[in-house]
Amino acid sequence: MELKHKYKPREEWGIEGYLCSDCQIEKTKEFAARPSEPDTCALCKQDLGDIAVKPRWQWNMEAGTLLCQPCFNKKEADYNKKLNFCALCGTKMGIIRYNPKPAWKVEGQLCRKCWDGRNSTKQQQ
Ligand SMILES: [Zn+2]
Ligand SMILES: [Zn+2]
């Protein structure tokens, strides 16, 4: 149909030329309904700019979360620390490590000494 009023589509729609008002409204709705990619870091809330990094799935972060590079590095360091060091005494653990019981509310893993310590304390109570 002939365009009485021409509407310039938005750049992000990727449309060349012009739209009639009906199509303009349709497209606006369509794009508004789409979840937009976050443009700020989920941790420090700073603008991501061009460098946005997806967190690792092991970190259990919300789907669609994006991080800036410094936060990603920090998070990874934290995660590796949790993975390799005892959550209580900070000793570097070998291959053998122990998962704390849920009741202890300890995040991470424990060395044998701390696990035994926790376990016997709880039993005495
Ligand atoms: Zn950040
Ligand atoms: Zn320990």
Coordinates of C-alpha atoms and ligand atoms in Angstrom, one line a residue:
M1 CA 0.0 0.0 0.0
E2 CA 1.0 3.5 -0.6
L3 CA 2.7 5.2 2.4
K4 CA 1.1 8.3 3.6
H5 CA 3.3 8.5 6.6
K6 CA 6.6 6.9 6.3
Y7 CA 8.3 5.6 9.3
K8 CA 12.0 5.0 9.5
P9 CA 12.6 1.6 11.0
R10 CA 15.0 1.5 13.9
E11 CA 18.6 0.6 13.1
E12 CA 18.5 -2.6 15.2
W13 CA 15.5 -4.0 13.2
G14 CA 17.8 -4.4 10.2
I15 CA 15.2 -3.2 7.8
E16 CA 16.0 -1.1 4.7
G17 CA 13.6 1.5 3.5
Y18 CA 10.5 2.7 5.3
L19 CA 7.5 1.3 7.1
C20 CA 3.8 2.2 7.2
S21 CA 2.4 3.0 10.7
D22 CA 0.9 -0.5 11.2
C23 CA 4.2 -2.2 10.5
Q24 CA 6.0 0.3 12.6
I25 CA 3.8 -0.5 15.5
E26 CA 4.1 -4.3 14.9
K27 CA 7.9 -4.1 14.8
T28 CA 8.1 -2.0 17.9
K29 CA 6.0 -4.5 19.8
E30 CA 8.0 -7.4 18.5
F31 CA 11.3 -5.9 19.6
A32 CA 10.0 -4.7 22.9
A33 CA 8.9 -8.3 23.8
R34 CA 12.3 -9.7 23.1
P35 CA 14.6 -9.9 26.1
S36 CA 17.4 -7.6 25.4
E37 CA 20.9 -8.6 26.2
P38 CA 22.1 -6.9 29.4
D39 CA 24.5 -4.1 28.7
T40 CA 25.9 -3.9 32.2
C41 CA 28.0 -6.3 34.1
A42 CA 25.9 -8.5 36.5
L43 CA 28.4 -8.0 39.3
C44 CA 29.8 -4.5 39.2
K45 CA 27.0 -3.0 37.1
Q46 CA 29.4 -1.1 34.9
D47 CA 28.7 -0.7 31.2
L48 CA 30.1 -3.7 29.4
G49 CA 31.1 -1.9 26.2
D50 CA 32.4 -4.3 23.6
I51 CA 33.8 -6.9 26.0
A52 CA 31.1 -9.0 27.5
V53 CA 32.0 -12.4 28.9
K54 CA 29.5 -15.2 29.6
P55 CA 30.0 -16.7 33.0
R56 CA 30.8 -20.4 33.3
W57 CA 27.8 -22.7 33.8
Q58 CA 29.5 -24.1 36.9
W59 CA 29.0 -20.8 38.6
N60 CA 25.2 -21.2 38.7
M61 CA 24.5 -17.7 37.5
E62 CA 21.2 -16.6 35.9
A63 CA 20.8 -17.4 32.3
G64 CA 21.6 -14.4 30.1
T65 CA 24.0 -13.0 32.7
L66 CA 27.0 -11.2 31.3
L67 CA 30.2 -10.1 33.0
C68 CA 33.0 -7.7 32.3
Q69 CA 36.4 -9.2 32.0
P70 CA 37.7 -8.1 35.4
C71 CA 34.7 -9.6 37.1
F72 CA 34.9 -12.8 35.1
N73 CA 38.6 -13.1 36.2
K74 CA 37.7 -12.5 39.8
K75 CA 34.9 -14.9 39.7
E76 CA 37.0 -17.6 38.2
A77 CA 39.7 -17.0 40.7
D78 CA 37.2 -17.4 43.5
Y79 CA 35.8 -20.5 42.0
N80 CA 39.2 -22.1 41.6
K81 CA 40.0 -21.2 45.1
K82 CA 36.8 -22.8 46.4
L83 CA 37.7 -25.8 44.3
N84 CA 41.2 -26.3 45.5
F85 CA 41.3 -24.9 49.0
C86 CA 39.6 -25.9 52.2
A87 CA 36.7 -23.6 52.9
L88 CA 37.5 -23.4 56.6
C89 CA 41.3 -23.4 57.1
G90 CA 42.3 -22.4 53.6
T91 CA 44.8 -25.3 53.2
K92 CA 45.4 -26.3 49.6
M93 CA 43.7 -29.7 49.2
G94 CA 45.0 -32.6 47.2
I95 CA 42.9 -35.0 45.3
I96 CA 41.0 -36.1 48.3
R97 CA 38.6 -33.5 49.7
Y98 CA 35.4 -33.7 51.6
N99 CA 31.9 -32.3 51.0
P100 CA 30.5 -30.6 54.1
K101 CA 27.1 -31.9 55.3
P102 CA 24.3 -29.5 54.3
A103 CA 23.5 -28.9 58.0
W104 CA 27.0 -27.3 58.4
K105 CA 26.1 -24.5 56.0
V106 CA 29.6 -24.5 54.6
E107 CA 30.2 -23.4 51.1
G108 CA 32.9 -25.2 49.2
Q109 CA 34.8 -28.3 50.3
L110 CA 36.8 -29.2 53.3
C111 CA 40.1 -30.9 54.1
R112 CA 40.1 -34.1 56.1
K113 CA 41.1 -32.3 59.3
C114 CA 38.3 -29.7 59.2
W115 CA 35.8 -32.3 58.1
D116 CA 36.6 -34.5 61.1
G117 CA 36.6 -31.5 63.3
R118 CA 33.2 -30.4 62.2
N119 CA 31.8 -33.9 62.3
S120 CA 32.9 -34.6 65.9
T121 CA 31.7 -31.2 67.2
K122 CA 28.3 -31.8 65.8
Q123 CA 28.1 -35.3 67.3
Q124 CA 28.9 -34.0 70.7
Q125 CA 26.0 -31.6 70.7
Ligands
ZN1 ZN 32.1 -6.3 36.3
ZN2 ZN 40.7 -27.4 56.5

